[in-house]
Amino acid sequence: MVDWGNATSVALSGIISVFAVLAVLQIAVTVSGKVIEGMAKSQAEKQKS
Amino acid sequence: MNQLMTEIIDGLGVMHLTPGNVAMWLIAFVLFYLAIKKGVEPLLLLPIGFGVFAANFPLTGLLEEGGLFYIFYHYGIENELIPPLIFLGLGAMTDFGPVIANPKTLLLGAAAQLGVYAAFFGALFTGLFNVKEAACIGIIGGADGPTSIFLSANLAPHMMGAVSVAAYSYMALVPIIIPPIAKALTTKQERAMPMGMMRMPSKTEKIVFPVLASIVIILLVPKSAPLIAMFMVGNLFMESAVVDRLTDVARNALMNIVTILLGLGVGSTMTADSFLNSKTIGVFIMGVVAFAFATAGGVLLAKLMNLFTKNKVNPLIGAAGVSAVPMAARVVHNMGTEANPQNYLLMHAMGPNVAGVIGTAVAAGAFITAIL
């Protein structure tokens, strides 16, 4: 006999975990990309000046 | 003299051969055929097939405690050693550039995991499986062999043979499974949508990614650590370009050795008693359901994202979220080119494709956290 309540909570926690992890990673990658790009630009400007 | 003859005859393997053993040999021969003649995932299906073949000889002791296959299985798979080592090699071969260039493709990899949960519920509805077994069937939708084996070792070791063969077989069927579903859910205009040139991420971004991804993923889903940590260290080896020897070993020699041990170990679990039952048929049927819903999930989320974002994506790339790297991305690319010969979707599709690998590892970790 399947415990549907338990099964639903397993699935819900999984879906939420997958989306939460990848959404947070998306934000982290976007932010880190901008920071690294900014640092590279300011370094390039310093070298020019 | 009579007793001696009885002992000699009784010691002959042939006297203990059962119809179940012969049936499993036939299954092994099918796997040989698929691997050798059809080229279906030969690196895995050939050793798995021989594992099945050898494990079904009577009186060998291969599967008894201390036996050779027992050692492969117990120390390599049951103790969760080999799947993470495979992930080390995969990490050393994976280019996260497309994900870094277009981070929103990570969400498409997440959406493709909906197939995992659709098959999970589908398996439970059949009434044949409990929650642990249904989770192992669901993960087939992630189209990631090592993750399927990792989860089966944790939750339902008796299902490992069927789950892994289904996962690897369906991965090879990606060119047949993805196109009809992706076509049904998109218009020709959507499939023809071109995507611009992708920016090239810097070396620093590529080095930062595995560290950043480890922090985010392992902090949020700690049970995914064995797979994610090894995946990311392999990638750091490659991207840092300072440990070429380690990168080379991880993606060549080590990968090949553990693939042999994994294949034989998994194949050896497929004895007549554990494989020849109605549950195995259920695993294969639900595997297709998992793949179909995974493809649909990725495509539909891509269409949904297009409603709210400025930089639209070709919805086909969502279908590449069903891991199966890089075959799913190639299939998507071909479909895009078919709709518009000017379309070049391969690198864009690689984003959700590698995001799908991460998503499946996270889904496996989430199952372990919730069930164990």
Short mmCIF file of C-alpha atoms in Angstrom, two decimals:
data_model
loop_
_atom_site.label_atom_id
_atom_site.label_comp_id
_atom_site.label_asym_id
_atom_site.label_seq_id
_atom_site.Cartn_x
_atom_site.Cartn_y
_atom_site.Cartn_z
CA MET A 1 0.00 0.00 0.00
CA VAL A 2 1.48 3.31 -1.08
CA ASP A 3 1.65 6.12 1.45
CA TRP A 4 0.60 8.92 -0.93
CA GLY A 5 1.22 11.65 1.61
CA ASN A 6 4.83 10.55 2.02
CA ALA A 7 5.26 10.09 -1.74
CA THR A 8 3.93 13.59 -2.44
CA SER A 9 6.22 15.14 0.13
CA VAL A 10 9.21 13.24 -1.35
CA ALA A 11 8.37 14.51 -4.84
CA LEU A 12 7.62 18.07 -3.73
CA SER A 13 10.80 18.37 -1.70
CA GLY A 14 12.74 17.02 -4.67
CA ILE A 15 11.21 19.40 -7.23
CA ILE A 16 11.70 22.37 -4.91
CA SER A 17 15.31 21.33 -4.19
CA VAL A 18 16.19 20.93 -7.88
CA PHE A 19 14.67 24.27 -8.92
CA ALA A 20 16.00 26.11 -5.85
CA VAL A 21 19.55 24.80 -6.33
CA LEU A 22 19.69 25.58 -10.02
CA ALA A 23 17.99 28.99 -9.60
CA VAL A 24 20.47 29.98 -6.87
CA LEU A 25 23.32 28.68 -9.04
CA GLN A 26 21.99 30.72 -11.96
CA ILE A 27 22.04 33.89 -9.85
CA ALA A 28 25.49 33.06 -8.45
CA VAL A 29 26.93 32.45 -11.92
CA THR A 30 25.38 35.66 -13.29
CA VAL A 31 26.70 37.76 -10.39
CA SER A 32 30.16 36.16 -10.41
CA GLY A 33 30.35 36.65 -14.19
CA LYS A 34 29.60 40.36 -13.80
CA VAL A 35 32.12 40.75 -10.97
CA ILE A 36 34.87 38.95 -12.91
CA GLU A 37 34.07 40.94 -16.06
CA GLY A 38 34.17 44.21 -14.07
CA MET A 39 37.50 43.30 -12.50
CA ALA A 40 38.95 42.41 -15.89
CA LYS A 41 37.76 45.72 -17.35
CA SER A 42 39.19 47.83 -14.52
CA GLN A 43 42.48 45.95 -14.77
CA ALA A 44 42.59 46.59 -18.52
CA GLU A 45 41.88 50.31 -17.93
CA LYS A 46 44.64 50.50 -15.30
CA GLN A 47 47.11 48.96 -17.73
CA LYS A 48 46.08 51.45 -20.44
CA SER A 49 46.48 54.44 -18.13
CA MET B 1 32.94 -45.47 -6.34
CA ASN B 2 29.27 -44.62 -6.74
CA GLN B 3 29.59 -41.78 -4.26
CA LEU B 4 32.65 -40.43 -6.12
CA MET B 5 30.75 -40.47 -9.40
CA THR B 6 27.81 -38.70 -7.77
CA GLU B 7 30.15 -36.02 -6.40
CA ILE B 8 31.83 -35.53 -9.78
CA ILE B 9 28.50 -35.27 -11.58
CA ASP B 10 27.12 -32.97 -8.90
CA GLY B 11 30.16 -30.70 -9.29
CA LEU B 12 29.45 -30.15 -12.97
CA GLY B 13 27.95 -26.73 -13.60
CA VAL B 14 25.75 -28.11 -16.34
CA MET B 15 23.86 -30.25 -13.81
CA HIS B 16 22.75 -27.10 -11.99
CA LEU B 17 21.83 -25.00 -15.02
CA THR B 18 18.27 -23.69 -14.72
CA PRO B 19 15.90 -22.30 -17.37
CA GLY B 20 16.31 -18.95 -15.58
CA ASN B 21 20.08 -19.04 -16.21
CA VAL B 22 19.52 -19.73 -19.89
CA ALA B 23 16.94 -16.93 -20.11
CA MET B 24 19.48 -14.53 -18.59
CA TRP B 25 22.10 -15.67 -21.12
CA LEU B 26 19.65 -14.77 -23.86
CA ILE B 27 19.27 -11.31 -22.32
CA ALA B 28 23.08 -11.06 -22.20
CA PHE B 29 23.21 -11.98 -25.90
CA VAL B 30 20.68 -9.22 -26.65
CA LEU B 31 22.95 -6.76 -24.83
CA PHE B 32 25.97 -8.05 -26.81
CA TYR B 33 23.98 -7.55 -30.01
CA LEU B 34 22.91 -4.03 -29.08
CA ALA B 35 26.45 -3.07 -28.10
CA ILE B 36 28.40 -4.75 -30.92
CA LYS B 37 26.04 -4.67 -33.88
CA LYS B 38 23.96 -1.57 -33.11
CA GLY B 39 26.57 0.47 -31.24
CA VAL B 40 24.16 1.15 -28.34
CA GLU B 41 26.27 2.49 -25.45
CA PRO B 42 28.88 -0.25 -26.06
CA LEU B 43 31.24 0.95 -23.32
CA LEU B 44 28.66 0.03 -20.72
CA LEU B 45 26.32 -2.49 -22.31
CA LEU B 46 29.14 -4.83 -23.33
CA PRO B 47 30.63 -5.25 -19.83
CA ILE B 48 27.13 -5.27 -18.31
CA GLY B 49 26.14 -7.99 -20.80
CA PHE B 50 29.17 -10.09 -19.95
CA GLY B 51 28.52 -9.54 -16.25
CA VAL B 52 25.00 -10.93 -16.78
CA PHE B 53 26.39 -13.83 -18.81
CA ALA B 54 29.08 -14.82 -16.29
CA ALA B 55 26.92 -14.27 -13.21
CA ASN B 56 24.40 -16.81 -14.51
CA PHE B 57 26.78 -19.77 -14.65
CA PRO B 58 25.99 -22.11 -11.77
CA LEU B 59 28.48 -23.00 -9.00
CA THR B 60 31.04 -20.31 -9.91
CA GLY B 61 31.05 -18.57 -6.53
CA LEU B 62 31.48 -15.26 -8.37
CA LEU B 63 28.60 -13.71 -6.47
CA GLU B 64 29.26 -15.27 -3.08
CA GLU B 65 30.99 -13.29 -0.35
CA GLY B 66 34.65 -13.02 -1.39
CA GLY B 67 33.85 -13.90 -5.02
CA LEU B 68 35.24 -11.67 -7.77
CA PHE B 69 31.96 -10.06 -8.83
CA TYR B 70 30.90 -9.76 -5.20
CA ILE B 71 34.07 -7.72 -4.62
CA PHE B 72 33.39 -5.50 -7.67
CA TYR B 73 29.82 -4.95 -6.54
CA HIS B 74 30.30 -4.69 -2.78
CA TYR B 75 33.38 -2.48 -2.71
CA GLY B 76 32.82 -0.59 -5.94
CA ILE B 77 29.09 -0.03 -6.25
CA GLU B 78 27.39 -0.79 -2.95
CA ASN B 79 29.97 1.36 -1.16
CA GLU B 80 29.27 4.15 -3.67
CA LEU B 81 32.83 4.36 -4.95
CA ILE B 82 32.55 3.86 -8.70
CA PRO B 83 29.69 6.22 -9.73
CA PRO B 84 31.48 9.23 -8.15
CA LEU B 85 34.72 8.18 -9.91
CA ILE B 86 32.82 8.16 -13.20
CA PHE B 87 31.63 11.66 -12.33
CA LEU B 88 35.27 12.67 -11.78
CA GLY B 89 36.02 11.63 -15.35
CA LEU B 90 32.87 13.31 -16.68
CA GLY B 91 33.84 16.52 -14.92
CA ALA B 92 37.26 16.39 -16.57
CA MET B 93 35.52 16.17 -19.96
CA THR B 94 32.69 18.70 -19.47
CA ASP B 95 32.82 22.25 -20.75
CA PHE B 96 30.57 24.43 -18.61
CA GLY B 97 31.16 27.38 -20.97
CA PRO B 98 27.61 27.31 -22.44
CA VAL B 99 26.07 27.34 -18.94
CA ILE B 100 28.32 30.20 -17.82
CA ALA B 101 27.56 32.15 -21.00
CA ASN B 102 23.80 31.70 -20.58
CA PRO B 103 23.04 30.84 -16.93
CA LYS B 104 19.28 30.70 -17.44
CA THR B 105 19.80 27.40 -19.24
CA LEU B 106 20.35 25.97 -15.75
CA LEU B 107 16.60 26.29 -15.21
CA LEU B 108 15.95 24.26 -18.37
CA GLY B 109 18.08 21.49 -16.87
CA ALA B 110 15.91 21.72 -13.76
CA ALA B 111 12.68 21.56 -15.76
CA ALA B 112 13.79 18.37 -17.47
CA GLN B 113 13.85 16.72 -14.05
CA LEU B 114 10.03 16.89 -14.07
CA GLY B 115 10.24 13.60 -15.98
CA VAL B 116 11.90 12.06 -12.93
CA TYR B 117 8.91 12.93 -10.75
CA ALA B 118 6.31 12.02 -13.39
CA ALA B 119 7.82 8.53 -13.65
CA PHE B 120 8.09 8.38 -9.84
CA PHE B 121 4.32 8.86 -9.53
CA GLY B 122 3.67 6.64 -12.57
CA ALA B 123 5.61 3.81 -10.93
CA LEU B 124 3.68 4.24 -7.69
CA PHE B 125 0.34 4.21 -9.56
CA THR B 126 1.12 0.79 -11.02
CA GLY B 127 1.06 -0.58 -7.49
CA LEU B 128 4.13 -2.70 -8.29
CA PHE B 129 6.70 -0.50 -6.57
CA ASN B 130 7.32 1.09 -3.20
CA VAL B 131 8.61 4.67 -2.78
CA LYS B 132 12.30 3.67 -2.85
CA GLU B 133 11.89 1.61 -6.00
CA ALA B 134 9.79 4.33 -7.66
CA ALA B 135 12.54 6.88 -6.97
CA CYS B 136 15.09 4.65 -8.74
CA ILE B 137 12.75 4.29 -11.72
CA GLY B 138 12.10 8.03 -11.82
CA ILE B 139 15.80 8.85 -11.97
CA ILE B 140 16.01 7.01 -15.32
CA GLY B 141 14.38 10.20 -16.68
CA GLY B 142 17.57 12.03 -15.84
CA ALA B 143 19.27 9.99 -18.57
CA ASP B 144 22.35 9.65 -16.44
CA GLY B 145 23.65 6.11 -15.94
CA PRO B 146 26.06 6.65 -13.02
CA THR B 147 23.43 8.66 -11.11
CA SER B 148 20.85 5.91 -11.67
CA ILE B 149 23.31 3.33 -10.33
CA PHE B 150 24.27 5.59 -7.40
CA LEU B 151 20.63 6.04 -6.38
CA SER B 152 19.78 2.34 -6.82
CA ALA B 153 22.76 1.38 -4.64
CA ASN B 154 21.36 3.66 -1.94
CA LEU B 155 17.65 2.93 -2.16
CA ALA B 156 16.91 -0.32 -4.02
CA PRO B 157 20.00 -2.42 -4.84
CA HIS B 158 17.82 -5.27 -6.13
CA MET B 159 16.58 -2.97 -8.93
CA MET B 160 20.02 -1.83 -10.04
CA GLY B 161 20.38 -4.15 -13.01
CA ALA B 162 17.04 -3.30 -14.60
CA VAL B 163 17.33 0.42 -13.82
CA SER B 164 20.84 0.76 -15.24
CA VAL B 165 20.14 -1.25 -18.40
CA ALA B 166 16.95 0.80 -18.95
CA ALA B 167 18.85 4.07 -18.37
CA TYR B 168 21.69 3.22 -20.76
CA SER B 169 19.37 1.72 -23.40
CA TYR B 170 17.04 4.72 -23.42
CA MET B 171 19.99 7.13 -23.50
CA ALA B 172 20.89 5.55 -26.81
CA LEU B 173 17.30 5.98 -27.96
CA VAL B 174 17.36 9.75 -27.39
CA PRO B 175 17.33 10.43 -31.18
CA ILE B 176 14.07 8.46 -31.38
CA ILE B 177 12.40 9.66 -28.17
CA ILE B 178 13.09 13.44 -28.24
CA PRO B 179 12.01 14.51 -31.78
CA PRO B 180 8.31 13.50 -31.75
CA ILE B 181 7.72 15.02 -28.32
CA ALA B 182 9.66 18.23 -29.05
CA LYS B 183 7.85 18.58 -32.40
CA ALA B 184 4.43 18.04 -30.83
CA LEU B 185 5.06 20.81 -28.32
CA THR B 186 6.53 23.44 -30.68
CA THR B 187 5.49 25.17 -33.89
CA LYS B 188 7.77 25.21 -36.93
CA GLN B 189 8.24 28.93 -36.34
CA GLU B 190 9.47 28.28 -32.81
CA ARG B 191 11.85 25.54 -33.96
CA ALA B 192 13.23 27.86 -36.63
CA MET B 193 13.96 30.63 -34.10
CA PRO B 194 17.64 31.54 -34.47
CA MET B 195 19.83 32.16 -31.44
CA GLY B 196 22.65 34.70 -31.58
CA MET B 197 26.33 34.10 -31.05
CA MET B 198 27.20 32.96 -27.56
CA ARG B 199 29.73 34.97 -25.57
CA MET B 200 32.96 33.19 -24.68
CA PRO B 201 33.39 33.00 -20.89
CA SER B 202 36.84 33.92 -19.55
CA LYS B 203 39.22 31.37 -18.09
CA THR B 204 38.66 32.88 -14.63
CA GLU B 205 34.90 32.31 -14.90
CA LYS B 206 35.48 28.70 -15.91
CA ILE B 207 37.80 28.14 -12.93
CA VAL B 208 35.39 29.82 -10.50
CA PHE B 209 32.36 27.82 -11.73
CA PRO B 210 33.18 24.39 -10.19
CA VAL B 211 33.99 25.99 -6.83
CA LEU B 212 30.88 28.15 -6.89
CA ALA B 213 28.66 25.26 -8.02
CA SER B 214 30.05 23.03 -5.24
CA ILE B 215 29.29 25.67 -2.61
CA VAL B 216 25.72 26.26 -3.82
CA ILE B 217 24.73 22.67 -4.56
CA ILE B 218 26.36 20.87 -1.65
CA LEU B 219 25.21 23.45 0.90
CA LEU B 220 21.61 23.12 -0.29
CA VAL B 221 21.52 19.35 -0.96
CA PRO B 222 24.39 17.78 1.03
CA LYS B 223 23.53 14.22 -0.05
CA SER B 224 24.44 15.09 -3.63
CA ALA B 225 28.04 15.69 -2.48
CA PRO B 226 29.59 12.38 -3.64
CA LEU B 227 28.56 13.04 -7.23
CA ILE B 228 28.80 16.83 -7.34
CA ALA B 229 32.14 17.08 -5.51
CA MET B 230 33.79 14.60 -7.86
CA PHE B 231 32.16 16.18 -10.92
CA MET B 232 33.45 19.60 -9.94
CA VAL B 233 36.96 18.52 -8.93
CA GLY B 234 37.34 16.79 -12.30
CA ASN B 235 36.21 20.00 -13.99
CA LEU B 236 38.59 22.10 -11.88
CA PHE B 237 41.47 19.79 -12.92
CA MET B 238 40.64 20.46 -16.55
CA GLU B 239 39.92 24.18 -16.38
CA SER B 240 42.88 25.05 -14.16
CA ALA B 241 45.19 23.51 -16.80
CA VAL B 242 47.88 23.03 -14.15
CA VAL B 243 47.35 19.31 -13.52
CA ASP B 244 47.25 17.90 -17.03
CA ARG B 245 48.41 14.48 -15.78
CA LEU B 246 45.49 14.24 -13.35
CA THR B 247 43.02 15.46 -15.96
CA ASP B 248 44.33 12.90 -18.41
CA VAL B 249 44.11 10.03 -15.90
CA ALA B 250 40.63 11.08 -14.71
CA ARG B 251 39.11 11.15 -18.17
CA ASN B 252 41.02 8.29 -19.78
CA ALA B 253 42.74 5.55 -17.76
CA LEU B 254 40.72 5.85 -14.54
CA MET B 255 37.44 6.33 -16.41
CA ASN B 256 38.09 3.22 -18.50
CA ILE B 257 39.05 1.08 -15.50
CA VAL B 258 36.03 2.05 -13.42
CA THR B 259 33.74 1.64 -16.43
CA ILE B 260 34.82 -2.00 -16.72
CA LEU B 261 34.32 -2.62 -12.99
CA LEU B 262 30.97 -0.79 -13.04
CA GLY B 263 29.67 -2.72 -16.03
CA LEU B 264 30.68 -6.12 -14.67
CA GLY B 265 29.48 -5.26 -11.16
CA VAL B 266 26.07 -4.06 -12.36
CA GLY B 267 25.68 -6.97 -14.79
CA SER B 268 26.45 -9.42 -12.02
CA THR B 269 23.40 -8.20 -10.08
CA MET B 270 21.15 -9.41 -12.90
CA THR B 271 20.50 -12.97 -11.85
CA ALA B 272 17.37 -14.82 -12.95
CA ASP B 273 15.74 -14.41 -9.51
CA SER B 274 16.20 -10.65 -9.40
CA PHE B 275 15.57 -9.83 -13.07
CA LEU B 276 12.92 -12.14 -14.47
CA ASN B 277 9.82 -10.61 -12.89
CA SER B 278 7.00 -8.19 -13.66
CA LYS B 279 8.86 -5.34 -11.97
CA THR B 280 11.51 -5.37 -14.70
CA ILE B 281 8.85 -4.82 -17.37
CA GLY B 282 7.45 -1.99 -15.24
CA VAL B 283 10.93 -0.41 -15.04
CA PHE B 284 11.30 -0.38 -18.83
CA ILE B 285 7.79 1.05 -19.43
CA MET B 286 8.21 3.75 -16.79
CA GLY B 287 11.66 4.57 -18.22
CA VAL B 288 10.04 5.73 -21.46
CA VAL B 289 7.49 7.76 -19.48
CA ALA B 290 10.35 9.39 -17.59
CA PHE B 291 12.20 10.34 -20.80
CA ALA B 292 9.04 11.66 -22.47
CA PHE B 293 8.08 13.89 -19.54
CA ALA B 294 11.68 15.07 -19.13
CA THR B 295 11.74 16.23 -22.75
CA ALA B 296 8.33 17.88 -22.40
CA GLY B 297 9.32 19.62 -19.14
CA GLY B 298 12.38 21.24 -20.72
CA VAL B 299 10.54 22.40 -23.85
CA LEU B 300 7.55 23.78 -21.94
CA LEU B 301 9.71 25.73 -19.48
CA ALA B 302 11.67 27.22 -22.38
CA LYS B 303 8.37 28.40 -23.89
CA LEU B 304 7.26 29.78 -20.53
CA MET B 305 10.57 31.62 -20.09
CA ASN B 306 10.10 33.21 -23.51
CA LEU B 307 6.87 34.82 -22.30
CA PHE B 308 8.69 36.74 -19.57
CA THR B 309 12.23 37.37 -20.83
CA LYS B 310 13.74 39.74 -23.38
CA ASN B 311 16.40 37.39 -24.76
CA LYS B 312 14.27 34.56 -26.09
CA VAL B 313 15.57 31.03 -26.53
CA ASN B 314 14.65 28.43 -29.12
CA PRO B 315 12.34 26.16 -27.08
CA LEU B 316 13.98 23.10 -28.62
CA ILE B 317 17.06 23.60 -26.43
CA GLY B 318 14.87 22.77 -23.40
CA ALA B 319 14.65 19.21 -24.72
CA ALA B 320 18.42 18.87 -24.26
CA GLY B 321 17.89 19.09 -20.50
CA VAL B 322 17.54 15.29 -20.47
CA SER B 323 21.31 14.96 -19.88
CA ALA B 324 22.50 12.20 -22.30
CA VAL B 325 25.49 14.43 -23.07
CA PRO B 326 26.10 15.32 -25.88
CA MET B 327 23.61 13.23 -27.86
CA ALA B 328 20.52 15.16 -26.70
CA ALA B 329 22.19 18.45 -27.71
CA ARG B 330 23.06 17.02 -31.13
CA VAL B 331 19.48 15.84 -31.68
CA VAL B 332 18.17 19.30 -30.76
CA HIS B 333 20.73 20.93 -33.06
CA ASN B 334 19.64 18.72 -35.96
CA MET B 335 15.97 19.52 -35.35
CA GLY B 336 16.78 23.25 -35.32
CA THR B 337 18.77 22.99 -38.55
CA GLU B 338 15.94 21.04 -40.15
CA ALA B 339 13.50 23.85 -39.36
CA ASN B 340 15.94 26.60 -40.37
CA PRO B 341 19.20 25.72 -42.15
CA GLN B 342 20.75 28.93 -40.76
CA ASN B 343 20.18 27.71 -37.19
CA TYR B 344 23.17 26.59 -35.12
CA LEU B 345 21.85 25.41 -31.76
CA LEU B 346 24.55 22.94 -30.69
CA MET B 347 26.40 25.14 -28.19
CA HIS B 348 23.17 26.70 -26.93
CA ALA B 349 21.75 23.20 -26.32
CA MET B 350 24.88 22.15 -24.44
CA GLY B 351 23.85 24.55 -21.63
CA PRO B 352 20.68 22.70 -20.60
CA ASN B 353 22.42 19.44 -21.46
CA VAL B 354 25.15 19.78 -18.81
CA ALA B 355 22.68 21.52 -16.47
CA GLY B 356 20.60 18.34 -16.74
CA VAL B 357 23.53 16.31 -15.38
CA ILE B 358 23.73 18.62 -12.37
CA GLY B 359 19.93 18.58 -11.99
CA THR B 360 19.79 14.77 -11.98
CA ALA B 361 22.55 14.53 -9.36
CA VAL B 362 20.64 17.04 -7.22
CA ALA B 363 17.38 15.07 -7.73
CA ALA B 364 19.18 11.89 -6.61
CA GLY B 365 20.54 13.67 -3.53
CA ALA B 366 17.07 15.04 -2.76
CA PHE B 367 15.55 11.53 -3.00
CA ILE B 368 18.17 10.16 -0.59
CA THR B 369 17.58 13.03 1.84
CA ALA B 370 13.79 12.62 1.75
CA ILE B 371 13.60 8.82 1.78
CA LEU B 372 16.49 7.54 3.92
#
